[in-house]
């Protein structure tokens, strides 16, 4: 991680990969579609002070972003395009909002709901278009969750067998980020916001996380600024975007106006420096000093002025 003034995550191999991309020696991998969910809840007597967001910390042993805080999410399963009982905006409306075709839009929305269940034990679905399931902590629900994680069970079959309707109206599209072209594993990720359904509770259901927390966005952002909490640019950016909202209803009410133009990092060479930037997000700009073309380590990554 960078030794600069915040907790921004940067792997030590990035400088070499950026050079390889700039020289034409590296062919960018095609990004996989993915979805992640900013799960929100209002203040409680135990946690006063406005909106809280659910975050998990990736295990330090993880090859990608180990130790970094993130939200529940993951890749789209090709089977997420299978027909499901659907409530809320039509697939056509979602396709227009997400900038995709209808099949892809359904797959992205299904992935968001499925991954939230797989990683947080929270399910945005109900037996009718205007209902949501309650307590789903029983052994039978856990067996289904494990089967979904193992891909032994498709999300469509899971919903059909339980007679459930996917509640797409409980999601608000929030942002879209694409992994930089120099990363070996790339994702085109749509971020959604959703309220924790009444009667449900989160739990650390992810094998990739060693800690979960409900936190005030401003408090977590302060931890990042101090360098105490490690996060990737999309995470801290979306976290900061939640700070102005006093209630979950306010946040979700603003989702329709959120800009979903994809954010993609750019890398270029300026003199004896590599410059890494995310358009529209100046706080993440990094300047990497060249040292005779090799030998950089993570301490070379400093915040650009």
mmCIF file of C-alpha atoms in Angstrom:
data_model
loop_
_atom_site.group_PDB
_atom_site.id
_atom_site.type_symbol
_atom_site.label_atom_id
_atom_site.label_comp_id
_atom_site.label_asym_id
_atom_site.label_seq_id
_atom_site.Cartn_x
_atom_site.Cartn_y
_atom_site.Cartn_z
ATOM 1 C CA UNK A 1 0.000 0.000 0.000
ATOM 2 C CA UNK A 2 1.088 3.602 -0.577
ATOM 3 C CA UNK A 3 2.851 5.332 2.285
ATOM 4 C CA UNK A 4 1.244 8.656 1.348
ATOM 5 C CA UNK A 5 -1.524 10.502 3.162
ATOM 6 C CA UNK A 6 -4.399 8.086 2.683
ATOM 7 C CA UNK A 7 -5.395 4.452 2.495
ATOM 8 C CA UNK A 8 -5.557 4.160 -1.278
ATOM 9 C CA UNK A 9 -4.737 0.663 -2.476
ATOM 10 C CA UNK A 10 -2.007 0.259 -5.077
ATOM 11 C CA UNK A 11 -0.192 -2.996 -5.877
ATOM 12 C CA UNK A 12 3.573 -2.864 -6.410
ATOM 13 C CA UNK A 13 3.394 -4.383 -9.896
ATOM 14 C CA UNK A 14 1.389 -1.494 -11.371
ATOM 15 C CA UNK A 15 4.351 0.650 -12.565
ATOM 16 C CA UNK A 16 5.781 -2.161 -14.677
ATOM 17 C CA UNK A 17 2.360 -3.000 -16.099
ATOM 18 C CA UNK A 18 1.690 0.658 -16.909
ATOM 19 C CA UNK A 19 4.984 0.848 -18.819
ATOM 20 C CA UNK A 20 4.154 -2.339 -20.693
ATOM 21 C CA UNK A 21 0.735 -0.951 -21.660
ATOM 22 C CA UNK A 22 2.262 2.347 -22.809
ATOM 23 C CA UNK A 23 4.839 0.539 -24.954
ATOM 24 C CA UNK A 24 2.291 -1.762 -26.558
ATOM 25 C CA UNK A 25 3.716 -4.866 -24.891
ATOM 26 C CA UNK A 26 0.553 -5.448 -22.850
ATOM 27 C CA UNK A 27 -2.818 -6.240 -24.405
ATOM 28 C CA UNK A 28 -5.676 -5.209 -22.093
ATOM 29 C CA UNK A 29 -7.877 -8.034 -20.867
ATOM 30 C CA UNK A 30 -11.597 -7.776 -21.629
ATOM 31 C CA UNK A 31 -13.465 -6.693 -18.471
ATOM 32 C CA UNK A 32 -16.044 -9.021 -16.966
ATOM 33 C CA UNK A 33 -19.401 -7.573 -15.951
ATOM 34 C CA UNK A 34 -19.915 -7.295 -12.206
ATOM 35 C CA UNK A 35 -22.240 -5.737 -9.662
ATOM 36 C CA UNK A 36 -21.795 -4.531 -6.096
ATOM 37 C CA UNK A 37 -24.247 -3.129 -3.563
ATOM 38 C CA UNK A 38 -23.986 -0.307 -1.048
ATOM 39 C CA UNK A 39 -26.321 -1.782 1.574
ATOM 40 C CA UNK A 40 -27.718 1.030 3.748
ATOM 41 C CA UNK A 41 -29.656 1.407 6.967
ATOM 42 C CA UNK A 42 -30.894 4.376 8.967
ATOM 43 C CA UNK A 43 -29.647 5.421 12.379
ATOM 44 C CA UNK A 44 -30.524 3.245 15.359
ATOM 45 C CA UNK A 45 -30.195 3.849 19.122
ATOM 46 C CA UNK A 46 -27.066 1.717 19.019
ATOM 47 C CA UNK A 47 -25.691 3.546 15.969
ATOM 48 C CA UNK A 48 -27.044 7.121 15.873
ATOM 49 C CA UNK A 49 -26.024 9.778 13.411
ATOM 50 C CA UNK A 50 -27.653 9.122 10.053
ATOM 51 C CA UNK A 51 -27.060 6.564 7.326
ATOM 52 C CA UNK A 52 -24.751 3.583 7.821
ATOM 53 C CA UNK A 53 -23.290 1.438 5.052
ATOM 54 C CA UNK A 54 -22.282 -2.213 5.246
ATOM 55 C CA UNK A 55 -18.655 -2.949 4.378
ATOM 56 C CA UNK A 56 -16.459 -6.017 4.447
ATOM 57 C CA UNK A 57 -12.683 -6.300 4.675
ATOM 58 C CA UNK A 58 -11.038 -8.591 2.165
ATOM 59 C CA UNK A 59 -8.734 -11.169 3.713
ATOM 60 C CA UNK A 60 -5.092 -10.131 3.679
ATOM 61 C CA UNK A 61 -4.278 -13.386 1.873
ATOM 62 C CA UNK A 62 -6.386 -12.405 -1.148
ATOM 63 C CA UNK A 63 -4.336 -11.908 -4.308
ATOM 64 C CA UNK A 64 -6.426 -8.896 -5.319
ATOM 65 C CA UNK A 65 -6.859 -5.986 -2.885
ATOM 66 C CA UNK A 66 -6.071 -8.023 0.211
ATOM 67 C CA UNK A 67 -6.898 -6.080 3.370
ATOM 68 C CA UNK A 68 -9.022 -3.529 1.503
ATOM 69 C CA UNK A 69 -12.553 -2.602 2.535
ATOM 70 C CA UNK A 70 -15.280 -3.124 -0.070
ATOM 71 C CA UNK A 71 -19.010 -3.823 -0.481
ATOM 72 C CA UNK A 72 -20.743 -7.132 -1.203
ATOM 73 C CA UNK A 73 -20.481 -7.925 -4.907
ATOM 74 C CA UNK A 74 -19.006 -10.066 -7.635
ATOM 75 C CA UNK A 75 -19.076 -11.143 -11.244
ATOM 76 C CA UNK A 76 -22.182 -11.732 -13.318
ATOM 77 C CA UNK A 77 -23.000 -15.429 -13.726
ATOM 78 C CA UNK A 78 -24.014 -16.178 -17.349
ATOM 79 C CA UNK A 79 -27.107 -17.872 -15.899
ATOM 80 C CA UNK A 80 -28.197 -14.518 -14.425
ATOM 81 C CA UNK A 81 -29.822 -13.883 -17.819
ATOM 82 C CA UNK A 82 -32.345 -16.698 -17.274
ATOM 83 C CA UNK A 83 -35.982 -15.552 -16.877
ATOM 84 C CA UNK A 84 -37.009 -14.725 -13.311
ATOM 85 C CA UNK A 85 -40.153 -13.347 -11.661
ATOM 86 C CA UNK A 86 -39.526 -9.610 -11.696
ATOM 87 C CA UNK A 87 -40.901 -6.596 -9.825
ATOM 88 C CA UNK A 88 -40.064 -2.944 -10.293
ATOM 89 C CA UNK A 89 -38.849 -1.069 -13.373
ATOM 90 C CA UNK A 90 -39.009 -3.159 -16.542
ATOM 91 C CA UNK A 91 -35.946 -4.738 -18.069
ATOM 92 C CA UNK A 92 -36.201 -2.144 -20.840
ATOM 93 C CA UNK A 93 -36.074 0.656 -18.259
ATOM 94 C CA UNK A 94 -33.073 -0.925 -16.582
ATOM 95 C CA UNK A 95 -31.357 -1.376 -19.958
ATOM 96 C CA UNK A 96 -31.810 2.337 -20.640
ATOM 97 C CA UNK A 97 -30.503 3.269 -17.190
ATOM 98 C CA UNK A 98 -27.476 0.966 -17.319
ATOM 99 C CA UNK A 99 -26.655 1.600 -20.971
ATOM 100 C CA UNK A 100 -26.960 -2.038 -22.029
ATOM 101 C CA UNK A 101 -29.350 -4.405 -23.778
ATOM 102 C CA UNK A 102 -32.207 -5.935 -21.788
ATOM 103 C CA UNK A 103 -30.615 -9.344 -21.222
ATOM 104 C CA UNK A 104 -27.441 -7.755 -19.901
ATOM 105 C CA UNK A 105 -29.409 -5.356 -17.704
ATOM 106 C CA UNK A 106 -31.298 -8.254 -16.121
ATOM 107 C CA UNK A 107 -28.065 -10.162 -15.569
ATOM 108 C CA UNK A 108 -26.457 -7.176 -13.827
ATOM 109 C CA UNK A 109 -29.468 -6.587 -11.573
ATOM 110 C CA UNK A 110 -29.714 -10.309 -10.777
ATOM 111 C CA UNK A 111 -26.001 -10.380 -9.971
ATOM 112 C CA UNK A 112 -26.436 -7.469 -7.563
ATOM 113 C CA UNK A 113 -29.259 -9.233 -5.706
ATOM 114 C CA UNK A 114 -27.573 -12.648 -5.814
ATOM 115 C CA UNK A 115 -24.187 -11.404 -4.588
ATOM 116 C CA UNK A 116 -25.802 -9.500 -1.722
ATOM 117 C CA UNK A 117 -27.414 -12.739 -0.594
ATOM 118 C CA UNK A 118 -24.240 -14.757 -1.107
ATOM 119 C CA UNK A 119 -21.900 -12.361 0.715
ATOM 120 C CA UNK A 120 -24.121 -10.600 3.261
ATOM 121 C CA UNK A 121 -27.043 -13.014 3.810
ATOM 122 C CA UNK A 122 -29.516 -10.333 2.673
ATOM 123 C CA UNK A 123 -32.110 -11.069 -0.018
ATOM 124 C CA UNK A 124 -33.938 -8.389 -2.035
ATOM 125 C CA UNK A 125 -36.846 -10.603 -3.056
ATOM 126 C CA UNK A 126 -40.277 -11.539 -1.762
ATOM 127 C CA UNK A 127 -43.238 -13.829 -2.352
ATOM 128 C CA UNK A 128 -45.124 -10.960 -4.046
ATOM 129 C CA UNK A 129 -44.116 -7.812 -5.964
ATOM 130 C CA UNK A 130 -44.681 -5.620 -2.901
ATOM 131 C CA UNK A 131 -43.175 -7.856 -0.204
ATOM 132 C CA UNK A 132 -39.722 -8.853 1.002
ATOM 133 C CA UNK A 133 -38.720 -12.035 2.801
ATOM 134 C CA UNK A 134 -38.066 -11.704 6.529
ATOM 135 C CA UNK A 135 -35.636 -13.724 8.620
ATOM 136 C CA UNK A 136 -33.591 -15.932 6.279
ATOM 137 C CA UNK A 137 -30.999 -17.261 8.700
ATOM 138 C CA UNK A 138 -32.329 -20.834 8.824
ATOM 139 C CA UNK A 139 -30.352 -23.884 7.759
ATOM 140 C CA UNK A 140 -32.424 -24.347 4.598
ATOM 141 C CA UNK A 141 -31.632 -20.805 3.449
ATOM 142 C CA UNK A 142 -27.974 -21.351 4.234
ATOM 143 C CA UNK A 143 -27.922 -24.528 2.153
ATOM 144 C CA UNK A 144 -29.291 -22.576 -0.801
ATOM 145 C CA UNK A 145 -26.788 -19.777 -0.278
ATOM 146 C CA UNK A 146 -23.889 -22.228 -0.247
ATOM 147 C CA UNK A 147 -25.192 -23.877 -3.422
ATOM 148 C CA UNK A 148 -25.395 -20.479 -5.124
ATOM 149 C CA UNK A 149 -21.819 -19.643 -4.128
ATOM 150 C CA UNK A 150 -20.629 -23.000 -5.466
ATOM 151 C CA UNK A 151 -22.616 -22.374 -8.679
ATOM 152 C CA UNK A 152 -24.424 -25.664 -8.092
ATOM 153 C CA UNK A 153 -27.661 -23.679 -8.150
ATOM 154 C CA UNK A 154 -28.627 -20.849 -10.488
ATOM 155 C CA UNK A 155 -30.281 -17.764 -9.073
ATOM 156 C CA UNK A 156 -33.263 -18.253 -11.392
ATOM 157 C CA UNK A 157 -33.836 -21.805 -10.115
ATOM 158 C CA UNK A 158 -33.425 -20.617 -6.522
ATOM 159 C CA UNK A 159 -36.106 -17.935 -6.922
ATOM 160 C CA UNK A 160 -38.475 -20.242 -8.811
ATOM 161 C CA UNK A 161 -38.196 -23.070 -6.298
ATOM 162 C CA UNK A 162 -38.970 -20.713 -3.420
ATOM 163 C CA UNK A 163 -41.699 -18.840 -5.291
ATOM 164 C CA UNK A 164 -39.919 -15.507 -4.984
ATOM 165 C CA UNK A 165 -40.062 -12.318 -7.025
ATOM 166 C CA UNK A 166 -36.871 -10.311 -7.560
ATOM 167 C CA UNK A 167 -37.412 -6.744 -6.264
ATOM 168 C CA UNK A 168 -35.479 -4.636 -8.759
ATOM 169 C CA UNK A 169 -37.276 -1.565 -7.402
ATOM 170 C CA UNK A 170 -35.293 -1.882 -4.169
ATOM 171 C CA UNK A 171 -32.069 -1.091 -6.044
ATOM 172 C CA UNK A 172 -30.870 2.314 -7.159
ATOM 173 C CA UNK A 173 -28.091 2.451 -9.760
ATOM 174 C CA UNK A 174 -25.304 4.536 -8.219
ATOM 175 C CA UNK A 175 -22.059 4.447 -10.245
ATOM 176 C CA UNK A 176 -20.037 2.495 -12.783
ATOM 177 C CA UNK A 177 -16.285 1.863 -12.654
ATOM 178 C CA UNK A 178 -14.089 -0.175 -14.997
ATOM 179 C CA UNK A 179 -10.830 -1.751 -13.809
ATOM 180 C CA UNK A 180 -7.768 -0.078 -15.387
ATOM 181 C CA UNK A 181 -6.515 -1.565 -18.658
ATOM 182 C CA UNK A 182 -3.175 -2.575 -17.106
ATOM 183 C CA UNK A 183 -4.790 -4.872 -14.514
ATOM 184 C CA UNK A 184 -4.679 -8.597 -15.393
ATOM 185 C CA UNK A 185 -8.187 -9.190 -14.013
ATOM 186 C CA UNK A 186 -10.628 -6.540 -15.109
ATOM 187 C CA UNK A 187 -14.257 -5.825 -14.197
ATOM 188 C CA UNK A 188 -16.919 -3.519 -15.556
ATOM 189 C CA UNK A 189 -18.754 -2.934 -12.290
ATOM 190 C CA UNK A 190 -22.113 -1.314 -11.673
ATOM 191 C CA UNK A 191 -22.612 -0.019 -8.122
ATOM 192 C CA UNK A 192 -26.117 -0.052 -6.636
ATOM 193 C CA UNK A 193 -27.591 1.301 -3.409
ATOM 194 C CA UNK A 194 -30.274 -0.560 -1.428
ATOM 195 C CA UNK A 195 -31.876 -0.418 1.998
ATOM 196 C CA UNK A 196 -31.485 -3.306 4.421
ATOM 197 C CA UNK A 197 -34.956 -4.940 4.372
ATOM 198 C CA UNK A 198 -36.941 -4.882 7.588
ATOM 199 C CA UNK A 199 -36.596 -8.150 9.484
ATOM 200 C CA UNK A 200 -33.337 -9.137 7.838
ATOM 201 C CA UNK A 201 -29.850 -8.820 9.266
ATOM 202 C CA UNK A 202 -26.414 -8.981 7.731
ATOM 203 C CA UNK A 203 -23.765 -11.528 8.534
ATOM 204 C CA UNK A 204 -20.327 -12.301 7.228
ATOM 205 C CA UNK A 205 -21.235 -14.978 4.714
ATOM 206 C CA UNK A 206 -18.239 -14.359 2.462
ATOM 207 C CA UNK A 207 -15.207 -16.621 2.510
ATOM 208 C CA UNK A 208 -13.234 -13.676 1.093
ATOM 209 C CA UNK A 209 -13.820 -11.375 4.093
ATOM 210 C CA UNK A 210 -12.335 -11.503 7.586
ATOM 211 C CA UNK A 211 -14.352 -8.609 9.021
ATOM 212 C CA UNK A 212 -17.640 -6.831 8.387
ATOM 213 C CA UNK A 213 -18.881 -3.544 9.776
ATOM 214 C CA UNK A 214 -21.775 -1.112 9.615
ATOM 215 C CA UNK A 215 -20.187 2.310 9.474
ATOM 216 C CA UNK A 216 -21.099 5.948 8.932
ATOM 217 C CA UNK A 217 -19.710 6.949 5.514
ATOM 218 C CA UNK A 218 -17.998 10.051 6.927
ATOM 219 C CA UNK A 219 -16.347 8.008 9.680
ATOM 220 C CA UNK A 220 -15.026 5.421 7.232
ATOM 221 C CA UNK A 221 -13.832 8.153 4.859
ATOM 222 C CA UNK A 222 -11.942 9.761 7.747
ATOM 223 C CA UNK A 223 -10.305 6.406 8.441
ATOM 224 C CA UNK A 224 -9.226 6.221 4.808
ATOM 225 C CA UNK A 225 -7.847 9.777 4.909
ATOM 226 C CA UNK A 226 -5.794 8.909 7.987
ATOM 227 C CA UNK A 227 -4.432 5.813 6.275
ATOM 228 C CA UNK A 228 -6.133 3.488 8.768
ATOM 229 C CA UNK A 229 -8.579 1.903 6.290
ATOM 230 C CA UNK A 230 -7.428 0.588 2.927
ATOM 231 C CA UNK A 231 -9.783 1.071 -0.047
ATOM 232 C CA UNK A 232 -9.710 1.073 -3.827
ATOM 233 C CA UNK A 233 -10.707 4.291 -5.648
ATOM 234 C CA UNK A 234 -14.262 3.156 -6.543
ATOM 235 C CA UNK A 235 -14.948 2.253 -2.906
ATOM 236 C CA UNK A 236 -13.806 5.501 -1.324
ATOM 237 C CA UNK A 237 -15.433 7.528 -4.107
ATOM 238 C CA UNK A 238 -18.850 5.928 -3.627
ATOM 239 C CA UNK A 239 -18.413 6.099 0.143
ATOM 240 C CA UNK A 240 -17.823 9.853 0.002
ATOM 241 C CA UNK A 241 -20.902 10.237 -2.208
ATOM 242 C CA UNK A 242 -23.080 8.903 0.642
ATOM 243 C CA UNK A 243 -21.901 11.472 3.200
ATOM 244 C CA UNK A 244 -24.462 14.218 2.378
ATOM 245 C CA UNK A 245 -27.515 12.015 3.028
ATOM 246 C CA UNK A 246 -29.234 11.982 6.395
ATOM 247 C CA UNK A 247 -31.571 9.082 5.645
ATOM 248 C CA UNK A 248 -31.654 6.032 3.411
ATOM 249 C CA UNK A 249 -34.773 7.398 1.706
ATOM 250 C CA UNK A 250 -32.877 10.561 0.744
ATOM 251 C CA UNK A 251 -30.013 8.555 -0.691
ATOM 252 C CA UNK A 252 -32.214 6.192 -2.686
ATOM 253 C CA UNK A 253 -34.338 9.098 -3.866
ATOM 254 C CA UNK A 254 -31.282 10.632 -5.505
ATOM 255 C CA UNK A 255 -30.171 7.446 -7.275
ATOM 256 C CA UNK A 256 -32.080 8.185 -10.483
ATOM 257 C CA UNK A 257 -29.988 11.341 -10.960
ATOM 258 C CA UNK A 258 -26.629 9.661 -10.435
ATOM 259 C CA UNK A 259 -24.196 9.763 -13.358
ATOM 260 C CA UNK A 260 -23.459 6.243 -14.639
ATOM 261 C CA UNK A 261 -20.802 7.260 -17.159
ATOM 262 C CA UNK A 262 -18.054 4.650 -16.684
ATOM 263 C CA UNK A 263 -14.941 5.759 -14.814
ATOM 264 C CA UNK A 264 -11.774 4.267 -16.312
ATOM 265 C CA UNK A 265 -8.254 5.024 -15.103
ATOM 266 C CA UNK A 266 -5.774 6.493 -17.550
ATOM 267 C CA UNK A 267 -2.014 6.004 -17.465
ATOM 268 C CA UNK A 268 0.488 8.115 -19.371
ATOM 269 C CA UNK A 269 4.194 8.984 -19.342
ATOM 270 C CA UNK A 270 5.179 12.587 -18.643
ATOM 271 C CA UNK A 271 8.909 13.122 -18.783
ATOM 272 C CA UNK A 272 10.441 10.894 -16.123
ATOM 273 C CA UNK A 273 7.132 10.146 -14.414
ATOM 274 C CA UNK A 274 4.273 7.725 -14.903
ATOM 275 C CA UNK A 275 0.977 9.490 -14.252
ATOM 276 C CA UNK A 276 -2.060 7.495 -13.195
ATOM 277 C CA UNK A 277 -5.413 9.289 -13.073
ATOM 278 C CA UNK A 278 -9.148 8.678 -12.902
ATOM 279 C CA UNK A 279 -11.004 11.316 -14.966
ATOM 280 C CA UNK A 280 -13.262 13.393 -12.758
ATOM 281 C CA UNK A 281 -11.617 12.099 -9.571
ATOM 282 C CA UNK A 282 -8.494 14.178 -9.048
ATOM 283 C CA UNK A 283 -7.848 12.904 -5.530
ATOM 284 C CA UNK A 284 -6.694 9.576 -6.938
ATOM 285 C CA UNK A 285 -4.063 10.972 -9.321
ATOM 286 C CA UNK A 286 -0.668 9.384 -8.696
ATOM 287 C CA UNK A 287 2.740 10.272 -10.070
ATOM 288 C CA UNK A 288 5.226 7.424 -10.157
ATOM 289 C CA UNK A 289 8.861 8.440 -10.400
ATOM 290 C CA UNK A 290 10.915 6.522 -12.950
ATOM 291 C CA UNK A 291 14.158 4.981 -11.701
ATOM 292 C CA UNK A 292 16.069 4.055 -14.832
ATOM 293 C CA UNK A 293 13.017 2.212 -16.071
ATOM 294 C CA UNK A 294 12.890 -0.376 -13.295
ATOM 295 C CA UNK A 295 13.066 -1.030 -9.607
ATOM 296 C CA UNK A 296 10.014 0.900 -8.471
ATOM 297 C CA UNK A 297 8.354 -0.161 -5.273
ATOM 298 C CA UNK A 298 5.110 0.866 -3.717
ATOM 299 C CA UNK A 299 6.705 3.819 -1.862
ATOM 300 C CA UNK A 300 7.218 5.478 -5.263
ATOM 301 C CA UNK A 301 3.465 6.065 -5.549
ATOM 302 C CA UNK A 302 2.718 9.554 -4.319
ATOM 303 C CA UNK A 303 -0.329 11.750 -4.553
ATOM 304 C CA UNK A 304 -0.135 14.185 -7.413
ATOM 305 C CA UNK A 305 -0.364 17.877 -6.622
#
